[in-house]
Amino acid sequence: MADQKTAHWLEVTIFVDGEAAEAVAELFARYSDNGVVCEQAIEYDETQETPSPVGPVKVSGYIEVNDELDTVRQKIDEGLYYIGRIVELPPATFRWVEDKNWMEVFRNYYRPIEVGENLLILPAWVEYDGDRIPIRIDPSMAFGTGTHPTTQLSMAMLEKHITPNVRMIDIGCGSGVLSITALKLGAGKTIAVDVDPESVSATHDNGKRNDVLDKIEYGKGSVMEVLSGEYSYTQAPIVVANILAPILLRLFDAGMADLVEPGGLLLLSGVMDIQRDKMVERAQAAGLRLMEETTNKDWVAFVFRK
């Protein structure tokens, strides 16, 4: 084990459940230029095509040892504090490590994730010739790797409601996983926007990996940019937003319901069960009617019709 004088990296590690793993990984990725490693035990079943994850997820990030180290460590501590206000987190651990190929380690541990009836999230480098629809995502960057219940709820809703050649708007696109899923399910085109430039870049890269980039109109922005006409359409039959509840409420104030065509659907995820009633009331006040809701652990997802 290295000491501070010989170390190239400071490793930060935390053990969390699937609900928190993606949020923690996204936080670590902001400060880990060589990627984030997520490790979880798996068990094999002869009847399953892919192994099933079990137990907590070990999330590790690697911070370069340089003059900014103390500042970066403080920012990570602050980020973990805020995530801990939403879901309970154990303390993180830190240790000095020498240089190694972290991306190779990362690739050795990331596994496919089955979602819904027919979807499979795959690491970008894994070959697949099975019956499920593969969604290839580079899980080293941006929110939306498929490990979080809210992403899985969103994908399952899309599986039920995407119709051939339908147009969609994806607010807070993250890795682009929901736009890619919609297009793989038969949608004709999506507008995918995010306020984070790294998410926009990840959406481009993942769209290219899945051979659907020509059908994604992507860029930096949110509700206001779409409504103002910066993209090719301002309304769609399906609008999806997988973002935490406080942000969803602000997006309603910005006019998110106006993005939905009359008779169209707004698919929302990122809402904890204790926030359920407030979200439904806000949606109804915006002229939307609750059609269905599904849950995964403490998270709730909704389908509203305009």
mmCIF file of C-alpha atoms in Angstrom:
data_model
loop_
_atom_site.group_PDB
_atom_site.id
_atom_site.type_symbol
_atom_site.label_atom_id
_atom_site.label_comp_id
_atom_site.label_asym_id
_atom_site.label_seq_id
_atom_site.Cartn_x
_atom_site.Cartn_y
_atom_site.Cartn_z
ATOM 1 C CA MET A 1 0.000 0.000 0.000
ATOM 2 C CA ALA A 2 1.320 3.419 -0.896
ATOM 3 C CA ASP A 3 1.797 6.337 1.465
ATOM 4 C CA GLN A 4 1.043 9.961 0.744
ATOM 5 C CA LYS A 5 4.589 10.673 -0.479
ATOM 6 C CA THR A 6 4.587 7.906 -3.131
ATOM 7 C CA ALA A 7 0.891 7.852 -4.013
ATOM 8 C CA HIS A 8 -0.455 8.941 -7.380
ATOM 9 C CA TRP A 9 -4.090 8.741 -6.304
ATOM 10 C CA LEU A 10 -6.313 9.064 -3.269
ATOM 11 C CA GLU A 11 -8.986 6.365 -3.385
ATOM 12 C CA VAL A 12 -12.396 7.227 -1.894
ATOM 13 C CA THR A 13 -14.685 4.262 -1.277
ATOM 14 C CA ILE A 14 -18.185 3.853 0.114
ATOM 15 C CA PHE A 15 -20.524 0.855 0.366
ATOM 16 C CA VAL A 16 -24.139 1.710 -0.538
ATOM 17 C CA ASP A 17 -27.273 0.040 -1.858
ATOM 18 C CA GLY A 18 -28.468 0.340 -5.441
ATOM 19 C CA GLU A 19 -30.566 3.412 -4.681
ATOM 20 C CA ALA A 20 -27.553 5.516 -3.741
ATOM 21 C CA ALA A 21 -24.876 3.921 -5.934
ATOM 22 C CA GLU A 22 -25.593 5.904 -9.076
ATOM 23 C CA ALA A 23 -25.785 9.262 -7.296
ATOM 24 C CA VAL A 24 -22.511 8.563 -5.470
ATOM 25 C CA ALA A 25 -20.838 7.360 -8.674
ATOM 26 C CA GLU A 26 -21.924 10.531 -10.469
ATOM 27 C CA LEU A 27 -20.437 12.627 -7.636
ATOM 28 C CA PHE A 28 -17.128 10.747 -7.715
ATOM 29 C CA ALA A 29 -16.991 10.989 -11.522
ATOM 30 C CA ARG A 30 -16.875 14.791 -11.315
ATOM 31 C CA TYR A 31 -13.448 14.554 -9.672
ATOM 32 C CA SER A 32 -12.099 11.216 -10.966
ATOM 33 C CA ASP A 33 -10.594 11.681 -14.410
ATOM 34 C CA ASN A 34 -9.808 7.953 -14.657
ATOM 35 C CA GLY A 35 -13.367 6.789 -14.031
ATOM 36 C CA VAL A 36 -15.313 5.311 -11.151
ATOM 37 C CA VAL A 37 -15.378 1.628 -10.179
ATOM 38 C CA CYS A 38 -18.644 0.047 -8.976
ATOM 39 C CA GLU A 39 -18.302 -3.468 -7.585
ATOM 40 C CA GLN A 40 -21.123 -5.748 -6.446
ATOM 41 C CA ALA A 41 -21.352 -9.418 -5.616
ATOM 42 C CA ILE A 42 -23.232 -11.551 -8.144
ATOM 43 C CA GLU A 43 -24.890 -14.929 -8.028
ATOM 44 C CA TYR A 44 -25.476 -17.239 -10.983
ATOM 45 C CA ASP A 45 -28.677 -19.054 -11.825
ATOM 46 C CA GLU A 46 -28.808 -21.602 -14.638
ATOM 47 C CA THR A 47 -32.180 -20.256 -15.766
ATOM 48 C CA GLN A 48 -30.891 -16.690 -16.224
ATOM 49 C CA GLU A 49 -28.888 -15.403 -19.138
ATOM 50 C CA THR A 50 -27.065 -12.870 -16.958
ATOM 51 C CA PRO A 51 -25.969 -13.047 -13.304
ATOM 52 C CA SER A 52 -28.014 -11.312 -10.614
ATOM 53 C CA PRO A 53 -26.411 -8.623 -8.425
ATOM 54 C CA VAL A 54 -26.702 -9.114 -4.675
ATOM 55 C CA GLY A 55 -25.701 -7.094 -1.636
ATOM 56 C CA PRO A 56 -24.292 -3.570 -1.362
ATOM 57 C CA VAL A 57 -22.414 -1.777 -4.107
ATOM 58 C CA LYS A 58 -18.824 -0.718 -3.498
ATOM 59 C CA VAL A 59 -18.274 2.632 -5.245
ATOM 60 C CA SER A 60 -14.689 3.869 -5.580
ATOM 61 C CA GLY A 61 -13.290 7.019 -7.124
ATOM 62 C CA TYR A 62 -9.648 7.950 -7.684
ATOM 63 C CA ILE A 63 -8.549 11.530 -7.056
ATOM 64 C CA GLU A 64 -5.269 12.679 -8.545
ATOM 65 C CA VAL A 65 -2.700 13.733 -5.960
ATOM 66 C CA ASN A 66 -1.916 17.358 -6.815
ATOM 67 C CA ASP A 67 -2.253 20.863 -5.393
ATOM 68 C CA GLU A 68 -6.069 20.706 -5.690
ATOM 69 C CA LEU A 69 -6.411 17.538 -3.622
ATOM 70 C CA ASP A 70 -7.624 19.154 -0.384
ATOM 71 C CA THR A 71 -10.226 21.231 -2.227
ATOM 72 C CA VAL A 72 -11.500 18.229 -4.190
ATOM 73 C CA ARG A 73 -11.724 16.075 -1.067
ATOM 74 C CA GLN A 74 -13.776 18.784 0.661
ATOM 75 C CA LYS A 75 -16.150 18.946 -2.311
ATOM 76 C CA ILE A 76 -16.621 15.173 -2.228
ATOM 77 C CA ASP A 77 -17.347 15.288 1.499
ATOM 78 C CA GLU A 78 -19.921 18.025 0.893
ATOM 79 C CA GLY A 79 -21.533 16.059 -1.937
ATOM 80 C CA LEU A 80 -21.803 12.939 0.214
ATOM 81 C CA TYR A 81 -23.388 15.024 2.951
ATOM 82 C CA TYR A 82 -26.147 16.233 0.616
ATOM 83 C CA ILE A 83 -26.766 12.760 -0.813
ATOM 84 C CA GLY A 84 -26.942 11.509 2.775
ATOM 85 C CA ARG A 85 -29.830 13.846 3.435
ATOM 86 C CA ILE A 86 -31.863 11.914 0.842
ATOM 87 C CA VAL A 87 -30.707 8.354 1.551
ATOM 88 C CA GLU A 88 -28.719 7.106 4.518
ATOM 89 C CA LEU A 89 -24.995 6.713 3.793
ATOM 90 C CA PRO A 90 -22.205 5.090 5.807
ATOM 91 C CA PRO A 91 -18.911 6.966 6.216
ATOM 92 C CA ALA A 92 -16.567 6.977 3.227
ATOM 93 C CA THR A 93 -13.014 5.670 3.540
ATOM 94 C CA PHE A 94 -9.871 7.111 1.958
ATOM 95 C CA ARG A 95 -6.531 5.449 1.177
ATOM 96 C CA TRP A 96 -3.407 6.285 -0.809
ATOM 97 C CA VAL A 97 -2.754 4.128 -3.892
ATOM 98 C CA GLU A 98 -0.129 3.918 -6.612
ATOM 99 C CA ASP A 99 -0.794 4.237 -10.317
ATOM 100 C CA LYS A 100 -2.669 1.541 -12.258
ATOM 101 C CA ASN A 101 -5.002 1.152 -15.213
ATOM 102 C CA TRP A 102 -8.278 2.013 -13.460
ATOM 103 C CA MET A 103 -10.381 1.716 -16.592
ATOM 104 C CA GLU A 104 -9.283 -1.889 -17.025
ATOM 105 C CA VAL A 105 -10.283 -2.600 -13.416
ATOM 106 C CA PHE A 106 -13.577 -0.860 -14.051
ATOM 107 C CA ARG A 107 -14.315 -2.994 -17.096
ATOM 108 C CA ASN A 108 -13.659 -6.179 -15.187
ATOM 109 C CA TYR A 109 -16.434 -5.464 -12.696
ATOM 110 C CA TYR A 110 -19.309 -3.832 -14.589
ATOM 111 C CA ARG A 111 -22.046 -6.309 -15.564
ATOM 112 C CA PRO A 112 -25.189 -6.249 -17.776
ATOM 113 C CA ILE A 113 -28.459 -5.186 -16.127
ATOM 114 C CA GLU A 114 -31.841 -6.577 -17.148
ATOM 115 C CA VAL A 115 -34.630 -3.982 -17.117
ATOM 116 C CA GLY A 116 -38.342 -4.441 -17.752
ATOM 117 C CA GLU A 117 -39.581 -7.233 -19.984
ATOM 118 C CA ASN A 118 -37.175 -6.939 -22.905
ATOM 119 C CA LEU A 119 -34.379 -4.454 -22.177
ATOM 120 C CA LEU A 120 -30.748 -5.056 -21.268
ATOM 121 C CA ILE A 121 -28.260 -2.346 -20.295
ATOM 122 C CA LEU A 122 -24.802 -3.368 -21.471
ATOM 123 C CA PRO A 123 -21.349 -1.928 -20.879
ATOM 124 C CA ALA A 124 -20.234 -0.485 -24.195
ATOM 125 C CA TRP A 125 -17.505 -3.118 -24.629
ATOM 126 C CA VAL A 126 -19.612 -6.280 -24.066
ATOM 127 C CA GLU A 127 -20.802 -8.400 -27.003
ATOM 128 C CA TYR A 128 -24.408 -9.673 -26.916
ATOM 129 C CA ASP A 129 -26.543 -11.801 -29.232
ATOM 130 C CA GLY A 130 -29.506 -12.649 -26.971
ATOM 131 C CA ASP A 131 -33.210 -11.864 -27.245
ATOM 132 C CA ARG A 132 -33.325 -8.672 -25.180
ATOM 133 C CA ILE A 133 -32.942 -5.199 -26.688
ATOM 134 C CA PRO A 134 -29.389 -4.039 -25.872
ATOM 135 C CA ILE A 135 -28.858 -0.496 -24.606
ATOM 136 C CA ARG A 136 -25.105 0.152 -24.704
ATOM 137 C CA ILE A 137 -23.969 2.713 -22.137
ATOM 138 C CA ASP A 138 -20.506 3.786 -21.048
ATOM 139 C CA PRO A 139 -21.093 3.724 -17.286
ATOM 140 C CA SER A 140 -17.994 5.753 -16.399
ATOM 141 C CA MET A 141 -19.651 9.118 -17.031
ATOM 142 C CA ALA A 142 -22.923 10.900 -16.283
ATOM 143 C CA PHE A 143 -26.107 10.003 -14.454
ATOM 144 C CA GLY A 144 -28.086 7.173 -15.995
ATOM 145 C CA THR A 145 -26.155 3.910 -15.962
ATOM 146 C CA GLY A 146 -29.198 1.780 -15.164
ATOM 147 C CA THR A 147 -28.239 0.793 -11.624
ATOM 148 C CA HIS A 148 -30.596 3.247 -9.969
ATOM 149 C CA PRO A 149 -34.279 2.337 -9.427
ATOM 150 C CA THR A 150 -35.450 5.609 -10.999
ATOM 151 C CA THR A 151 -33.687 4.836 -14.289
ATOM 152 C CA GLN A 152 -35.119 1.323 -14.330
ATOM 153 C CA LEU A 153 -38.627 2.635 -13.611
ATOM 154 C CA SER A 154 -38.297 5.147 -16.453
ATOM 155 C CA MET A 155 -37.129 2.522 -18.924
ATOM 156 C CA ALA A 156 -39.958 0.176 -17.969
ATOM 157 C CA MET A 157 -42.492 2.982 -18.525
ATOM 158 C CA LEU A 158 -41.022 3.709 -21.944
ATOM 159 C CA GLU A 159 -41.297 0.034 -22.807
ATOM 160 C CA LYS A 160 -45.048 0.255 -22.202
ATOM 161 C CA HIS A 161 -45.773 3.565 -23.896
ATOM 162 C CA ILE A 162 -43.408 4.070 -26.841
ATOM 163 C CA THR A 163 -45.237 3.642 -30.168
ATOM 164 C CA PRO A 164 -43.686 3.417 -33.659
ATOM 165 C CA ASN A 165 -42.115 6.689 -34.885
ATOM 166 C CA VAL A 166 -43.384 8.722 -31.910
ATOM 167 C CA ARG A 167 -41.477 11.923 -31.038
ATOM 168 C CA MET A 168 -40.151 12.384 -27.498
ATOM 169 C CA ILE A 169 -38.549 15.083 -25.345
ATOM 170 C CA ASP A 170 -36.020 13.985 -22.710
ATOM 171 C CA ILE A 171 -35.429 16.610 -20.004
ATOM 172 C CA GLY A 172 -32.247 16.072 -17.986
ATOM 173 C CA CYS A 173 -30.966 13.395 -20.353
ATOM 174 C CA GLY A 174 -27.848 12.462 -18.345
ATOM 175 C CA SER A 175 -26.118 9.629 -20.202
ATOM 176 C CA GLY A 176 -28.853 9.614 -22.850
ATOM 177 C CA VAL A 177 -30.084 6.220 -21.680
ATOM 178 C CA LEU A 178 -33.791 7.103 -21.890
ATOM 179 C CA SER A 179 -33.588 8.662 -25.345
ATOM 180 C CA ILE A 180 -31.607 5.674 -26.577
ATOM 181 C CA THR A 181 -34.117 3.292 -24.996
ATOM 182 C CA ALA A 182 -37.029 5.083 -26.671
ATOM 183 C CA LEU A 183 -35.358 4.949 -30.080
ATOM 184 C CA LYS A 184 -34.440 1.276 -29.697
ATOM 185 C CA LEU A 185 -38.114 0.652 -28.863
ATOM 186 C CA GLY A 186 -39.206 2.305 -32.110
ATOM 187 C CA ALA A 187 -39.511 6.042 -31.426
ATOM 188 C CA GLY A 188 -38.824 8.235 -34.435
ATOM 189 C CA LYS A 189 -36.875 11.088 -32.847
ATOM 190 C CA THR A 190 -35.967 12.550 -29.464
ATOM 191 C CA ILE A 191 -34.864 15.916 -28.196
ATOM 192 C CA ALA A 192 -32.409 15.298 -25.339
ATOM 193 C CA VAL A 193 -31.299 18.259 -23.208
ATOM 194 C CA ASP A 194 -29.313 18.651 -20.007
ATOM 195 C CA VAL A 195 -27.790 21.604 -18.174
ATOM 196 C CA ASP A 196 -24.549 19.624 -17.662
ATOM 197 C CA PRO A 197 -22.177 19.784 -20.669
ATOM 198 C CA GLU A 198 -20.655 16.400 -19.716
ATOM 199 C CA SER A 199 -24.107 14.826 -19.927
ATOM 200 C CA VAL A 200 -24.617 16.310 -23.392
ATOM 201 C CA SER A 201 -21.268 14.840 -24.455
ATOM 202 C CA ALA A 202 -22.156 11.457 -22.928
ATOM 203 C CA THR A 203 -25.493 11.455 -24.768
ATOM 204 C CA HIS A 204 -23.662 12.055 -28.051
ATOM 205 C CA ASP A 205 -21.160 9.261 -27.389
ATOM 206 C CA ASN A 206 -23.741 6.740 -26.193
ATOM 207 C CA GLY A 207 -26.086 7.606 -29.057
ATOM 208 C CA LYS A 208 -23.269 6.832 -31.470
ATOM 209 C CA ARG A 209 -22.534 3.517 -29.698
ATOM 210 C CA ASN A 210 -26.161 2.481 -30.181
ATOM 211 C CA ASP A 211 -26.402 3.634 -33.820
ATOM 212 C CA VAL A 212 -29.224 6.073 -33.042
ATOM 213 C CA LEU A 213 -27.316 9.369 -32.960
ATOM 214 C CA ASP A 214 -28.964 10.562 -36.180
ATOM 215 C CA LYS A 215 -32.334 10.472 -34.389
ATOM 216 C CA ILE A 216 -31.233 12.390 -31.267
ATOM 217 C CA GLU A 217 -31.306 16.175 -31.262
ATOM 218 C CA TYR A 218 -29.153 16.883 -28.223
ATOM 219 C CA GLY A 219 -27.813 19.988 -26.538
ATOM 220 C CA LYS A 220 -27.375 22.006 -23.391
ATOM 221 C CA GLY A 221 -30.617 23.300 -21.934
ATOM 222 C CA SER A 222 -33.840 22.460 -20.161
ATOM 223 C CA VAL A 223 -37.552 23.230 -20.392
ATOM 224 C CA MET A 224 -37.161 26.902 -21.281
ATOM 225 C CA GLU A 225 -34.788 26.261 -24.174
ATOM 226 C CA VAL A 226 -37.145 23.740 -25.753
ATOM 227 C CA LEU A 227 -40.222 25.937 -25.273
ATOM 228 C CA SER A 228 -38.422 28.959 -26.720
ATOM 229 C CA GLY A 229 -37.896 27.179 -30.040
ATOM 230 C CA GLU A 230 -34.176 26.439 -29.842
ATOM 231 C CA TYR A 231 -34.930 22.891 -31.004
ATOM 232 C CA SER A 232 -36.942 21.518 -33.908
ATOM 233 C CA TYR A 233 -40.204 21.106 -31.971
ATOM 234 C CA THR A 234 -41.647 22.521 -28.756
ATOM 235 C CA GLN A 235 -44.142 19.772 -27.908
ATOM 236 C CA ALA A 236 -44.179 15.990 -28.139
ATOM 237 C CA PRO A 237 -46.602 13.120 -27.488
ATOM 238 C CA ILE A 238 -44.163 11.776 -24.853
ATOM 239 C CA VAL A 239 -42.052 13.812 -22.455
ATOM 240 C CA VAL A 240 -39.807 12.110 -19.910
ATOM 241 C CA ALA A 241 -37.885 13.513 -16.938
ATOM 242 C CA ASN A 242 -35.922 11.368 -14.496
ATOM 243 C CA ILE A 243 -34.726 13.983 -12.002
ATOM 244 C CA LEU A 244 -35.016 14.426 -8.251
ATOM 245 C CA ALA A 245 -38.356 15.754 -7.003
ATOM 246 C CA PRO A 246 -37.277 19.297 -5.988
ATOM 247 C CA ILE A 247 -35.984 19.874 -9.514
ATOM 248 C CA LEU A 248 -39.131 18.393 -11.082
ATOM 249 C CA LEU A 249 -41.226 20.853 -9.081
ATOM 250 C CA ARG A 250 -39.111 23.740 -10.392
ATOM 251 C CA LEU A 251 -39.488 22.392 -13.928
ATOM 252 C CA PHE A 252 -43.265 22.514 -13.529
ATOM 253 C CA ASP A 253 -42.869 26.196 -12.642
ATOM 254 C CA ALA A 254 -40.802 26.618 -15.820
ATOM 255 C CA GLY A 255 -43.617 25.141 -17.948
ATOM 256 C CA MET A 256 -42.738 21.468 -18.255
ATOM 257 C CA ALA A 257 -46.397 20.511 -18.778
ATOM 258 C CA ASP A 258 -46.483 22.791 -21.838
ATOM 259 C CA LEU A 259 -44.029 20.456 -23.553
ATOM 260 C CA VAL A 260 -46.690 17.731 -23.670
ATOM 261 C CA GLU A 261 -49.041 17.669 -26.656
ATOM 262 C CA PRO A 262 -52.793 17.544 -25.855
ATOM 263 C CA GLY A 263 -53.548 13.904 -25.104
ATOM 264 C CA GLY A 264 -49.845 13.174 -24.674
ATOM 265 C CA LEU A 265 -47.981 11.630 -21.761
ATOM 266 C CA LEU A 266 -45.548 12.984 -19.181
ATOM 267 C CA LEU A 267 -43.391 10.261 -17.620
ATOM 268 C CA LEU A 268 -41.770 11.305 -14.339
ATOM 269 C CA SER A 269 -39.299 9.470 -12.132
ATOM 270 C CA GLY A 270 -36.927 10.482 -9.345
ATOM 271 C CA VAL A 271 -39.627 10.918 -6.694
ATOM 272 C CA MET A 272 -39.387 9.307 -3.266
ATOM 273 C CA ASP A 273 -42.546 7.843 -1.784
ATOM 274 C CA ILE A 274 -42.790 10.576 0.869
ATOM 275 C CA GLN A 275 -42.876 13.160 -1.960
ATOM 276 C CA ARG A 276 -45.577 11.349 -3.921
ATOM 277 C CA ASP A 277 -48.645 13.392 -2.954
ATOM 278 C CA LYS A 278 -46.952 16.743 -3.521
ATOM 279 C CA MET A 279 -45.832 15.709 -7.009
ATOM 280 C CA VAL A 280 -49.289 14.450 -7.990
ATOM 281 C CA GLU A 281 -50.930 17.665 -6.743
ATOM 282 C CA ARG A 282 -48.458 19.796 -8.704
ATOM 283 C CA ALA A 283 -49.003 17.796 -11.882
ATOM 284 C CA GLN A 284 -52.780 18.001 -11.552
ATOM 285 C CA ALA A 285 -52.547 21.759 -11.068
ATOM 286 C CA ALA A 286 -50.692 21.875 -14.404
ATOM 287 C CA GLY A 287 -53.569 20.183 -16.198
ATOM 288 C CA LEU A 288 -52.338 16.593 -16.063
ATOM 289 C CA ARG A 289 -54.241 13.481 -15.004
ATOM 290 C CA LEU A 290 -52.558 10.590 -13.231
ATOM 291 C CA MET A 291 -52.816 7.447 -15.362
ATOM 292 C CA GLU A 292 -50.536 5.024 -13.546
ATOM 293 C CA GLU A 293 -47.732 4.810 -11.032
ATOM 294 C CA THR A 294 -45.108 2.185 -10.239
ATOM 295 C CA THR A 295 -42.644 1.771 -7.391
ATOM 296 C CA ASN A 296 -39.169 0.360 -6.856
ATOM 297 C CA LYS A 297 -37.988 0.366 -3.243
ATOM 298 C CA ASP A 298 -38.642 3.908 -1.941
ATOM 299 C CA TRP A 299 -39.005 5.452 -5.398
ATOM 300 C CA VAL A 300 -42.169 6.246 -7.344
ATOM 301 C CA ALA A 301 -42.630 6.861 -11.077
ATOM 302 C CA PHE A 302 -45.710 8.330 -12.751
ATOM 303 C CA VAL A 303 -47.452 8.456 -16.089
ATOM 304 C CA PHE A 304 -49.607 11.569 -16.483
ATOM 305 C CA ARG A 305 -51.855 12.379 -19.434
ATOM 306 C CA LYS A 306 -52.516 15.914 -20.620
#
